[in-house]
Coordinates of C-alpha atoms and ligand atoms in Angstrom, one line a residue:
Chain S
M3 CA 65.0 79.9 11.4
I4 CA 67.3 82.4 11.4
K5 CA 71.1 81.7 13.0
L6 CA 73.3 85.0 13.7
R7 CA 76.7 84.4 14.5
H8 CA 79.6 86.8 16.2
V9 CA 77.7 89.9 13.6
S10 CA 79.9 93.1 14.5
K11 CA 79.3 96.3 13.1
A12 CA 80.9 99.1 13.0
F13 CA 80.2 103.1 11.6
H14 CA 83.7 105.1 11.2
S15 CA 82.6 108.8 11.2
T16 CA 84.4 110.8 9.8
S17 CA 86.6 111.6 11.8
A18 CA 89.3 108.9 13.9
S19 CA 85.9 107.5 15.8
S20 CA 84.6 104.8 15.6
V21 CA 81.3 103.6 16.6
H22 CA 81.0 100.1 17.7
A23 CA 77.0 99.4 16.6
V24 CA 76.9 95.4 16.6
C25 CA 80.3 93.5 18.7
D26 CA 79.8 89.7 18.2
V27 CA 76.7 89.0 19.0
S28 CA 75.2 85.4 18.7
L29 CA 71.5 84.4 19.1
T30 CA 69.1 81.9 17.3
V31 CA 65.6 83.0 16.5
S32 CA 63.0 79.6 16.1
A33 CA 60.6 78.9 13.4
G34 CA 57.0 80.2 14.9
E35 CA 58.4 82.1 17.7
I36 CA 57.9 85.9 18.7
F37 CA 61.5 86.9 19.8
G38 CA 61.9 90.7 21.3
I39 CA 65.0 92.8 20.8
I40 CA 64.6 95.3 23.8
G41 CA 67.3 97.8 24.6
R42 CA 67.8 101.5 24.5
S43 CA 68.3 104.2 21.9
G44 CA 71.5 103.4 19.8
A45 CA 72.1 99.9 21.9
G46 CA 71.9 98.7 18.4
K47 CA 69.2 97.3 17.7
S48 CA 67.9 99.0 14.6
T49 CA 71.4 97.8 13.1
L50 CA 71.3 94.2 14.3
V51 CA 68.3 93.5 12.4
R52 CA 69.2 95.3 9.8
T53 CA 71.5 92.7 9.6
I54 CA 68.8 90.2 9.2
N55 CA 68.2 91.5 5.5
R56 CA 71.4 92.6 5.1
L57 CA 70.5 96.1 4.1
S58 CA 72.6 96.7 6.2
L59 CA 75.8 94.6 5.5
P60 CA 77.9 93.7 9.0
D61 CA 81.8 93.8 8.9
S62 CA 82.0 90.3 10.5
G63 CA 80.4 87.1 11.8
E64 CA 77.3 85.4 9.9
V65 CA 73.8 85.7 9.6
I66 CA 71.8 82.6 8.2
V67 CA 68.1 82.7 7.8
D68 CA 66.1 79.8 6.6
G69 CA 69.4 77.9 5.9
R70 CA 71.3 80.6 4.1
D71 CA 73.9 82.2 4.8
L72 CA 73.0 85.6 3.4
L73 CA 76.0 87.0 2.8
K74 CA 77.4 84.4 1.2
L75 CA 74.3 85.6 -1.4
D76 CA 75.3 87.6 -4.7
T77 CA 72.4 90.8 -5.5
R78 CA 69.8 88.5 -7.8
E79 CA 70.0 86.0 -4.9
L80 CA 70.3 88.7 -2.2
L81 CA 66.8 90.0 -3.7
A82 CA 64.6 86.8 -3.7
A83 CA 65.5 86.0 0.2
R84 CA 64.4 89.4 1.5
R85 CA 61.0 88.7 -0.3
E86 CA 60.5 86.3 2.1
I87 CA 62.0 88.6 4.9
G88 CA 58.8 91.0 5.7
M89 CA 60.2 94.7 6.9
I90 CA 57.7 97.2 9.4
F91 CA 59.0 100.2 10.9
Q92 CA 58.7 102.8 13.1
H93 CA 57.4 105.7 10.2
F94 CA 55.3 102.8 8.9
N95 CA 57.4 103.9 5.2
L96 CA 54.1 104.2 3.4
M97 CA 54.7 105.3 -0.3
S98 CA 52.8 109.4 0.1
S99 CA 51.4 108.6 -4.0
R100 CA 49.8 105.4 -3.4
T101 CA 46.5 104.3 -1.8
V102 CA 46.5 101.7 0.9
F103 CA 45.4 99.4 -2.3
D104 CA 48.3 100.2 -4.5
N105 CA 50.7 100.6 -1.5
I106 CA 50.0 96.9 -0.2
A107 CA 50.2 95.9 -3.8
L108 CA 53.8 97.3 -4.4
P109 CA 55.9 94.6 -3.8
L110 CA 54.0 92.3 -5.8
E111 CA 54.1 94.3 -8.8
L112 CA 57.9 94.6 -7.7
I113 CA 58.0 90.1 -8.5
G114 CA 56.0 91.4 -11.6
I115 CA 52.8 89.1 -10.7
P116 CA 49.6 89.9 -13.0
R117 CA 47.2 92.3 -12.1
K118 CA 44.6 89.5 -11.5
E119 CA 46.7 87.4 -9.0
I120 CA 47.6 90.8 -7.3
N121 CA 44.6 92.0 -7.1
E122 CA 42.7 88.1 -5.3
A123 CA 46.0 88.1 -2.8
V124 CA 45.1 92.2 -1.8
N125 CA 42.1 92.1 -1.0
K126 CA 42.4 89.0 1.5
L127 CA 45.4 91.5 2.9
L128 CA 42.3 94.0 2.9
A129 CA 40.4 92.2 5.0
L130 CA 43.7 89.9 7.0
V131 CA 44.3 94.0 9.0
G132 CA 40.9 94.7 8.5
L133 CA 41.0 97.7 5.9
I134 CA 38.6 97.5 3.3
P135 CA 36.9 100.0 4.1
E136 CA 40.1 102.4 3.6
A137 CA 41.2 100.7 0.3
H138 CA 41.4 104.2 -1.7
R139 CA 42.4 106.7 0.7
Y140 CA 46.0 108.1 0.5
P141 CA 48.0 107.4 4.3
Q142 CA 48.0 110.6 4.3
Q143 CA 44.4 110.8 5.5
L144 CA 45.3 107.4 7.4
S145 CA 46.0 106.9 11.5
G146 CA 48.9 105.6 12.6
G147 CA 47.2 102.6 13.5
Q148 CA 45.8 101.9 10.0
K149 CA 48.7 103.6 8.8
Q150 CA 50.9 100.2 10.7
R151 CA 48.8 97.7 9.0
V152 CA 49.1 99.1 5.2
G153 CA 52.6 98.5 6.3
I154 CA 52.2 94.7 7.8
A155 CA 49.8 94.2 5.0
R156 CA 52.5 94.9 2.3
A157 CA 54.9 93.5 4.5
L158 CA 52.9 89.7 4.5
A159 CA 52.2 90.7 1.1
S160 CA 55.4 88.3 -1.1
K161 CA 54.3 85.8 1.4
P162 CA 57.4 86.1 3.6
K163 CA 59.1 82.7 6.4
V164 CA 60.0 85.8 8.7
L165 CA 58.9 89.5 9.7
L166 CA 61.0 92.5 11.3
C167 CA 59.5 94.9 12.8
D168 CA 61.8 97.6 14.0
E169 CA 60.2 99.6 16.6
A170 CA 56.3 99.0 15.5
T171 CA 54.8 100.0 18.0
S172 CA 56.6 103.3 18.6
A173 CA 54.8 106.3 17.5
L174 CA 51.6 104.8 18.0
D175 CA 49.5 105.3 21.5
P176 CA 48.9 102.6 24.2
E177 CA 45.6 101.3 22.3
T178 CA 46.6 101.4 19.1
T179 CA 49.8 99.3 20.2
R180 CA 47.9 96.5 21.6
S181 CA 45.5 96.5 19.1
I182 CA 48.8 96.1 16.7
L183 CA 50.5 93.6 18.7
D184 CA 47.5 91.2 18.8
L185 CA 47.3 91.8 15.2
L186 CA 51.3 90.3 14.9
K187 CA 51.0 87.7 17.2
R188 CA 47.6 86.9 14.8
I189 CA 49.8 86.6 12.1
N190 CA 51.8 84.6 13.9
R191 CA 49.5 81.6 15.1
E192 CA 47.7 81.9 11.9
L193 CA 50.3 82.3 8.8
G194 CA 53.4 80.3 10.9
L195 CA 55.6 83.9 10.9
T196 CA 59.3 84.0 12.8
I197 CA 58.6 88.0 14.2
V198 CA 61.8 88.9 15.4
L199 CA 60.4 92.3 17.1
I200 CA 62.7 95.3 17.8
T201 CA 61.4 97.4 20.4
H202 CA 62.5 100.1 24.3
Q203 CA 59.1 99.6 26.0
M204 CA 58.9 96.3 27.7
H205 CA 55.3 96.2 28.4
V206 CA 55.8 95.4 24.2
V207 CA 57.5 92.5 25.5
K208 CA 55.2 90.9 28.4
Q209 CA 53.0 90.8 26.1
I210 CA 53.5 89.6 23.2
C211 CA 56.9 88.3 22.8
D212 CA 58.1 84.5 23.7
R213 CA 61.8 85.0 24.2
V214 CA 63.8 88.1 24.5
A215 CA 67.6 89.3 23.6
V216 CA 68.5 92.2 26.1
M217 CA 71.0 94.4 24.4
D218 CA 73.2 96.9 25.4
A219 CA 76.1 98.9 23.8
G220 CA 76.2 96.4 20.5
Q221 CA 75.7 93.6 22.5
V222 CA 73.8 91.2 23.9
V223 CA 73.6 91.5 27.7
E224 CA 71.1 88.7 28.5
C225 CA 68.7 86.3 26.2
G226 CA 65.9 83.9 27.7
S227 CA 62.1 83.2 27.3
V228 CA 60.7 86.2 29.1
L229 CA 59.7 84.8 32.3
S230 CA 63.1 83.5 32.3
V231 CA 63.6 87.3 32.0
F232 CA 61.3 88.8 34.0
R233 CA 61.8 87.0 37.9
S234 CA 65.6 86.9 37.4
P235 CA 67.3 89.5 35.5
Q236 CA 70.8 89.4 35.6
S237 CA 71.8 93.1 33.9
N238 CA 71.1 96.3 35.7
V239 CA 70.4 97.3 31.8
T240 CA 67.3 94.7 32.0
R241 CA 66.3 95.9 35.5
S242 CA 65.8 99.3 35.0
L243 CA 64.3 98.2 31.1
I244 CA 62.1 96.0 33.4
G245 CA 61.8 99.5 36.0
D246 CA 62.8 97.6 39.3
V247 CA 65.9 99.0 40.0
I248 CA 64.6 100.1 43.8
S249 CA 66.6 103.8 43.1
S250 CA 64.6 104.5 40.2
E251 CA 61.8 104.0 41.7
L252 CA 61.8 105.1 45.6
P253 CA 62.0 108.5 46.3
E254 CA 64.8 109.6 47.5
S255 CA 64.1 110.8 51.4
V256 CA 63.2 107.3 51.6
L257 CA 66.1 105.7 49.6
Q258 CA 67.4 107.7 52.5
R259 CA 65.3 106.0 55.8
V260 CA 65.8 102.4 54.0
R261 CA 69.3 102.6 53.7
R262 CA 69.6 104.2 57.9
R263 CA 67.7 100.9 58.2
I264 CA 69.9 97.8 56.3
D265 CA 72.6 99.7 57.8
G266 CA 71.6 99.1 61.1
R267 CA 71.5 102.6 62.0
D268 CA 68.6 102.9 63.7
G269 CA 68.2 101.0 66.7
D270 CA 67.0 98.2 66.0
E271 CA 68.2 94.9 66.9
H272 CA 68.1 93.5 64.0
P273 CA 69.8 95.5 60.7
D274 CA 66.2 95.5 57.9
H275 CA 66.6 93.1 54.3
L276 CA 65.5 94.6 51.4
F277 CA 64.1 92.5 49.4
R278 CA 61.8 91.8 46.1
L279 CA 59.8 88.4 45.6
S280 CA 58.5 87.3 42.0
F281 CA 55.3 85.4 41.8
V282 CA 54.0 83.7 38.6
G283 CA 51.3 82.3 38.4
N284 CA 48.8 80.2 41.2
E285 CA 51.6 81.6 43.3
V286 CA 49.7 85.2 42.9
D287 CA 47.2 84.4 44.4
R288 CA 48.5 82.4 47.2
P289 CA 48.5 84.4 51.1
L290 CA 52.0 83.7 51.5
L291 CA 52.9 87.0 53.3
S292 CA 50.6 86.1 56.7
E293 CA 51.3 82.8 56.3
A294 CA 55.5 84.1 57.0
V295 CA 54.3 86.6 59.8
K296 CA 51.8 83.4 61.2
R297 CA 54.4 81.4 61.4
F298 CA 58.0 83.1 61.4
G299 CA 57.0 86.4 63.4
I300 CA 58.4 89.0 60.7
D301 CA 58.2 92.6 60.7
F302 CA 57.1 93.9 57.0
N303 CA 57.2 97.0 55.1
I304 CA 56.1 97.2 51.7
L305 CA 57.3 99.2 49.2
H306 CA 57.4 98.1 45.6
G307 CA 54.4 96.3 44.4
Q308 CA 53.3 95.1 40.9
I309 CA 51.5 93.0 39.0
D310 CA 51.6 91.8 35.2
E311 CA 50.9 89.9 33.1
V312 CA 53.7 88.1 31.5
Q313 CA 53.2 85.3 28.5
G314 CA 49.7 85.4 29.5
Q315 CA 51.0 84.3 33.0
A316 CA 50.2 86.8 36.1
F317 CA 53.7 87.6 37.9
A318 CA 53.8 90.4 40.6
S319 CA 56.9 91.6 42.5
L320 CA 57.2 92.5 46.1
T321 CA 59.6 94.9 47.0
L322 CA 59.6 94.3 50.9
L323 CA 61.9 96.0 54.0
V324 CA 61.9 92.9 55.9
N325 CA 62.7 93.2 59.9
A326 CA 63.6 90.1 61.7
S327 CA 65.3 87.7 63.2
K328 CA 68.7 85.3 61.3
E329 CA 66.2 82.1 61.7
S330 CA 63.2 83.7 61.1
L331 CA 64.3 85.1 57.8
D332 CA 66.1 81.8 56.8
G333 CA 62.7 80.1 57.4
A334 CA 60.6 83.1 55.3
L335 CA 62.9 82.6 52.8
A336 CA 62.6 79.1 53.0
L337 CA 59.7 78.9 52.6
F338 CA 58.9 81.3 49.6
K339 CA 61.0 79.3 47.8
E340 CA 59.3 76.2 48.4
H341 CA 56.6 77.9 46.9
D342 CA 58.7 78.4 43.9
V343 CA 59.1 82.5 44.4
T344 CA 62.3 84.2 43.5
V345 CA 64.0 85.9 46.2
E346 CA 66.3 88.9 45.7
E347 CA 67.8 90.3 47.9
L348 CA 68.6 93.7 47.0
S349 CA 69.6 95.7 50.0
H350 CA 73.6 96.0 48.1
V351 CA 71.6 97.9 45.3
L352 CA 70.6 100.8 47.2
Chain I
M18 CA 46.8 150.0 -32.8
S19 CA 47.5 148.7 -36.3
S20 CA 47.0 145.4 -37.7
E21 CA 50.6 144.9 -38.4
L22 CA 51.3 146.0 -34.5
L23 CA 48.9 143.1 -33.7
N24 CA 50.4 140.4 -35.7
L25 CA 53.6 141.4 -34.1
F26 CA 52.6 140.6 -30.9
F27 CA 50.7 137.5 -32.3
T28 CA 53.6 135.7 -33.8
S29 CA 56.4 137.4 -31.7
F30 CA 53.8 135.1 -28.7
L31 CA 54.1 132.0 -31.1
E32 CA 58.1 132.4 -31.2
T33 CA 57.9 132.7 -27.4
L34 CA 56.3 129.9 -26.9
V35 CA 58.3 128.1 -29.4
M36 CA 61.2 128.3 -28.0
V37 CA 60.2 128.0 -24.0
G38 CA 58.6 124.8 -24.9
I39 CA 60.3 123.5 -26.8
S40 CA 63.3 124.0 -24.4
S41 CA 61.6 123.1 -21.4
G42 CA 60.6 119.6 -23.2
V43 CA 64.3 119.1 -24.4
G44 CA 65.6 120.5 -20.5
A45 CA 63.1 118.1 -19.2
L46 CA 64.5 114.9 -21.3
M47 CA 67.7 115.4 -20.7
G48 CA 67.4 117.2 -17.5
I49 CA 65.1 114.9 -15.3
P50 CA 67.8 111.3 -15.6
L51 CA 70.5 114.1 -15.1
G52 CA 68.6 115.1 -11.7
V53 CA 68.1 111.0 -10.8
M54 CA 71.7 110.3 -11.9
L55 CA 72.9 113.5 -9.1
N56 CA 70.3 111.8 -6.9
I57 CA 71.7 108.4 -7.0
T58 CA 74.9 108.9 -7.0
D59 CA 74.9 111.5 -4.2
E60 CA 77.1 110.3 -1.1
H61 CA 73.1 108.6 0.8
G62 CA 72.0 107.8 -2.3
I63 CA 71.1 104.2 -3.7
L64 CA 74.4 104.4 -6.3
P65 CA 77.1 106.3 -3.8
H66 CA 79.6 107.2 -6.8
P67 CA 81.7 110.3 -5.4
V68 CA 83.4 111.2 -8.4
F69 CA 80.7 111.4 -11.0
N70 CA 78.3 113.2 -9.0
R71 CA 81.5 115.5 -8.2
V72 CA 82.2 116.1 -11.5
M73 CA 78.7 116.1 -13.0
G74 CA 77.5 118.6 -10.2
L75 CA 80.4 121.2 -10.8
L76 CA 79.1 121.0 -14.3
V77 CA 76.1 121.3 -13.8
N78 CA 77.4 124.7 -11.6
A79 CA 79.4 125.9 -14.1
V80 CA 76.2 126.0 -16.7
R81 CA 73.5 127.7 -14.6
S82 CA 76.0 130.2 -13.0
T83 CA 76.8 131.2 -16.9
P84 CA 74.3 134.4 -17.3
F85 CA 72.1 133.7 -19.8
I86 CA 73.4 136.6 -22.4
I87 CA 77.2 135.6 -22.5
L88 CA 75.7 131.8 -22.7
L89 CA 74.3 132.8 -25.6
V90 CA 76.7 134.1 -27.3
A91 CA 79.1 131.1 -26.5
V92 CA 78.0 128.4 -27.5
I93 CA 77.0 130.1 -30.9
P94 CA 79.2 127.1 -32.6
F95 CA 77.9 124.2 -31.4
T96 CA 74.8 125.8 -32.0
R97 CA 75.2 126.4 -35.9
F98 CA 77.1 122.7 -35.4
I99 CA 73.6 121.7 -34.1
T100 CA 70.1 123.8 -36.2
G101 CA 72.8 124.9 -38.5
T102 CA 72.3 128.7 -37.8
S103 CA 73.3 130.7 -34.8
I104 CA 70.7 133.5 -35.9
G105 CA 66.6 132.9 -35.4
T106 CA 64.7 130.8 -33.1
G107 CA 65.8 128.3 -34.1
A108 CA 69.1 128.9 -33.4
A109 CA 67.8 130.5 -29.4
V110 CA 66.2 126.9 -28.8
V111 CA 69.8 125.7 -28.6
P112 CA 71.1 128.2 -25.6
L113 CA 67.7 128.2 -23.4
T114 CA 67.6 124.1 -23.8
I115 CA 71.7 124.5 -22.6
A116 CA 70.4 127.1 -19.4
A117 CA 66.7 124.5 -18.9
T118 CA 69.0 121.3 -18.5
P119 CA 71.3 122.1 -15.7
F120 CA 68.3 123.9 -13.6
I121 CA 66.0 121.5 -14.2
A122 CA 68.3 119.1 -13.4
R123 CA 69.5 120.0 -9.9
L124 CA 65.2 120.7 -9.5
V125 CA 64.6 117.0 -9.9
E126 CA 67.5 116.3 -7.6
S127 CA 66.2 118.5 -5.2
A128 CA 63.1 117.1 -5.1
L129 CA 64.4 113.3 -5.4
R130 CA 66.4 114.2 -2.4
E131 CA 62.8 114.7 -0.5
V132 CA 62.3 111.7 -1.0
D133 CA 62.1 109.7 2.6
T134 CA 65.1 107.8 2.7
G135 CA 62.9 105.5 4.8
L136 CA 60.6 104.9 1.8
I137 CA 63.9 103.4 -0.2
E138 CA 64.9 101.3 2.5
A139 CA 61.1 100.0 2.6
A140 CA 61.7 98.9 -0.9
Q141 CA 65.1 97.7 -0.1
A142 CA 63.7 95.7 2.3
M143 CA 61.0 94.2 -0.3
G144 CA 63.5 92.9 -2.5
A145 CA 63.8 96.0 -5.1
T146 CA 66.3 96.2 -8.3
D147 CA 67.5 99.6 -8.0
G148 CA 66.0 100.1 -11.3
Q149 CA 62.7 99.5 -9.7
I150 CA 63.4 102.3 -6.6
I151 CA 64.0 105.2 -9.5
R152 CA 61.0 104.1 -11.5
K153 CA 58.5 102.8 -8.9
I154 CA 59.5 104.8 -5.6
L155 CA 61.9 107.8 -6.5
L156 CA 60.4 109.3 -9.5
P157 CA 56.5 108.4 -8.4
E158 CA 57.1 110.2 -5.0
A159 CA 58.7 113.1 -6.3
F160 CA 56.3 113.4 -8.9
P161 CA 54.6 117.0 -7.3
G162 CA 57.8 118.3 -6.8
I163 CA 58.9 117.3 -10.2
I164 CA 56.4 119.1 -11.4
A165 CA 56.3 122.1 -9.8
G166 CA 59.7 122.2 -10.5
L167 CA 59.0 122.1 -13.7
T168 CA 56.7 125.0 -13.5
I169 CA 59.6 126.8 -12.1
T170 CA 61.8 126.2 -15.6
V171 CA 59.3 127.6 -17.9
V172 CA 58.2 130.8 -16.4
S173 CA 62.2 131.3 -15.8
L174 CA 62.6 131.0 -19.2
V175 CA 60.1 133.4 -20.1
G176 CA 62.8 135.3 -18.9
Y177 CA 65.5 133.8 -20.7
S178 CA 63.8 134.3 -23.8
A179 CA 63.6 137.7 -23.8
M180 CA 67.5 137.9 -23.9
A181 CA 66.8 135.6 -27.5
G182 CA 66.9 139.2 -29.2
A183 CA 70.7 139.6 -28.9
I184 CA 70.4 136.3 -31.3
G185 CA 67.4 137.5 -33.4
G186 CA 65.5 134.6 -31.9
G187 CA 62.2 137.2 -31.7
G188 CA 59.9 136.5 -29.2
L189 CA 57.9 138.9 -27.4
G190 CA 60.6 140.6 -25.2
D191 CA 62.4 141.1 -28.1
L192 CA 59.1 142.8 -29.3
G193 CA 59.3 145.2 -26.4
I194 CA 62.6 145.8 -26.5
R195 CA 62.7 146.9 -30.5
Y196 CA 59.3 148.2 -30.6
G197 CA 58.6 149.7 -26.9
Y198 CA 62.2 150.6 -26.4
Q199 CA 64.0 151.4 -29.2
R200 CA 61.1 153.3 -31.2
F201 CA 60.2 154.8 -28.0
L202 CA 56.4 153.6 -28.7
P203 CA 56.4 152.9 -24.4
E204 CA 52.0 150.9 -25.2
V205 CA 53.9 148.4 -26.7
M206 CA 56.2 148.3 -24.3
A207 CA 53.3 148.1 -21.7
A208 CA 51.5 145.2 -23.6
V209 CA 54.5 143.2 -24.0
V210 CA 54.8 143.2 -20.1
L211 CA 51.4 142.9 -19.9
I212 CA 51.6 139.4 -22.1
L213 CA 54.2 138.3 -19.9
I214 CA 52.7 138.7 -17.0
A215 CA 49.5 136.9 -16.9
F216 CA 51.6 134.4 -19.6
V217 CA 53.1 133.9 -16.2
Q218 CA 50.3 133.4 -14.1
I219 CA 48.5 131.1 -16.4
V220 CA 51.6 129.0 -16.3
Q221 CA 52.3 129.3 -12.5
S222 CA 48.5 128.2 -11.5
L223 CA 48.9 125.6 -14.0
G224 CA 51.9 124.2 -12.1
D225 CA 49.9 125.0 -8.3
R226 CA 47.0 122.6 -10.0
L227 CA 48.7 120.3 -11.4
V228 CA 50.9 119.7 -8.2
R229 CA 47.7 120.1 -5.9
H230 CA 46.1 117.3 -8.0
V231 CA 49.3 114.9 -8.1
S232 CA 50.7 115.4 -4.6
H233 CA 48.6 113.0 -2.0
R234 CA 50.8 114.4 0.7
G235 CA 49.5 117.2 3.4
R236 CA 52.0 119.8 3.3
I237 CA 53.1 122.1 1.4
L238 CA 55.8 121.3 -1.5
Q239 CA 59.6 123.5 -1.3
V240 CA 61.2 123.5 -4.5
K241 CA 64.6 124.7 -3.7
T242 CA 66.3 126.3 -6.7
Ligands
ATP2 N1 74.6 105.0 9.0 C1 75.5 105.2 10.4 N2 76.9 106.0 10.7 C2 76.9 106.2 11.8 N3 76.5 105.4 12.9 C3 75.2 104.8 12.9 C4 74.8 104.5 11.5 N4 73.6 104.1 11.9 C5 73.4 103.7 13.5 N5 74.7 103.7 14.3 C6 75.1 104.4 15.0 O1 75.2 103.1 15.8 C7 74.8 102.9 17.0 C8 73.6 102.1 17.2 O2 72.3 102.9 16.5 P1 71.4 101.6 16.0 O3 70.2 102.3 15.3 O4 71.5 99.8 15.6 O5 70.0 102.1 17.1 P2 68.8 101.4 18.6 O6 69.5 100.1 19.4 O7 67.9 101.1 17.1 O8 68.5 102.7 18.9 P3 67.2 103.4 18.4 O9 66.4 103.1 19.9 O10 66.7 104.6 18.8 O11 66.6 103.5 17.3 C9 74.3 104.3 17.5 O12 75.6 105.3 18.7 C10 74.6 105.2 16.2 O13 75.0 106.7 16.5
MG3 MG1 66.8 102.0 16.0

């Protein structure tokens, strides 16, 4: 549905310096999927999605949406193409001078749809986002979650094939975020809408995305199914976004002791090893660790653990400090691998 | 107060109304489009055009910084060209309109600047044309600010119109000067001032009310002159 090929965009400030907001990004988003783009502030996420409806004109590259190269369209064609791409924003961007109803009607008025059809369409959209009672209120009188629902209804008014969401939930509290994400998921399923969603919050990606691209300094450093990115993050940016970089989670005093043990400076027979184990789905329920203890006699200490849901599957990670002989360790690791547990040695990361 | 004097008050008040009414009306007709052009051709506007913007800006500033009493005299040839005469109430309307137009243009420009750029971006994402952005987004969203600006303009024009006496424009200000000052009738002067105060109060509170009525934003509108 969306193909970005070697898209680059730089901003030139008044001085000689320029910011390469997006550098040579290539991405493919399939029809009907929810595609996440995550990265820290300033990574270039907004600039990148804004190239998808040409709100920001790339310096080079190709932007193909639904088979059309947006960069080759003339003004009229571009305006028509934009109607097939809805967009919602962090700060909602609703018109304060229009009621909820009239805000949702705006894109239809712009196309010149007759009033009667507009009224029908808007009433349907109000029902879809659950805002019928608020139809004649002004945005000023709505909560953030309600405003974003108006934004979503407005974006859907021109029956787009793609919905771009720029930090759509970043200004909302966790509960409201969840309800907005549920709504997006429902729209994605019911209308078959392709959604591109920018966020800096991993839990948003976890909750609704099928695939995710991780951006850092204008580049996509990692891209894949959410589960695979969670199970084996390739870059440090991803790790820190997932929140599993050990050093950011353990207190310094603990870290120091862990380092001493890993270096074998604690007088034990064997140096310790730091591992992160990731379990997915049913493996979460298996008593694998106690099995490893019984069979191989390893000693371990749990430093950190969490359990989560990613794409509807239970996903757990455990950070262990393991003390064992070489053979026992190899045996235990083999046992874990056999049961599809991803094992990552983190000793060197410290 | 003699009925003759009462009559004078009445006609003077009408003259003030005519001068202020026509000049603010025509000023709005020219100033609002000018303000829109200043806004959209700005560096961050929807149709940036630095040269046009700079030239217009300079022109607007030039007129705005000319003291009105000088403008009044300086444009006499133009006034004569438009109205066929250089004295009288009709003639005074011309310089008043010339003063009002850039004043309104700046107020409109600043009201438009208050419109969130995110909103314009949202409209562009919807596939709105530039004309639609102006008509459907910018003007409606800035409407309360524009009303507030027009109110300020009317109030200022009441003050300017007092100087119109210099070219025989008449009006309340002129009455105050001629009777109150030159003929030593301080009670006429006082009455003129009281009437003007009341008039400005009424204009301002009507304007404020209208702004409140059309504004659906919680915050107080700020208009910079
Ligand atoms: N219009 C602009 N002019 C100049 N520089 C810009 C402009 N827009 C973005 N940038 C720069 O480009 C870089 C990427 O910005 P972008 O807004 O795409 O980041 P982001 O990942 O969306 O960040 P955030 O999470 O804060 O929204 C930043 O360094 C930013 O300063
Ligand atoms: Mg952003």
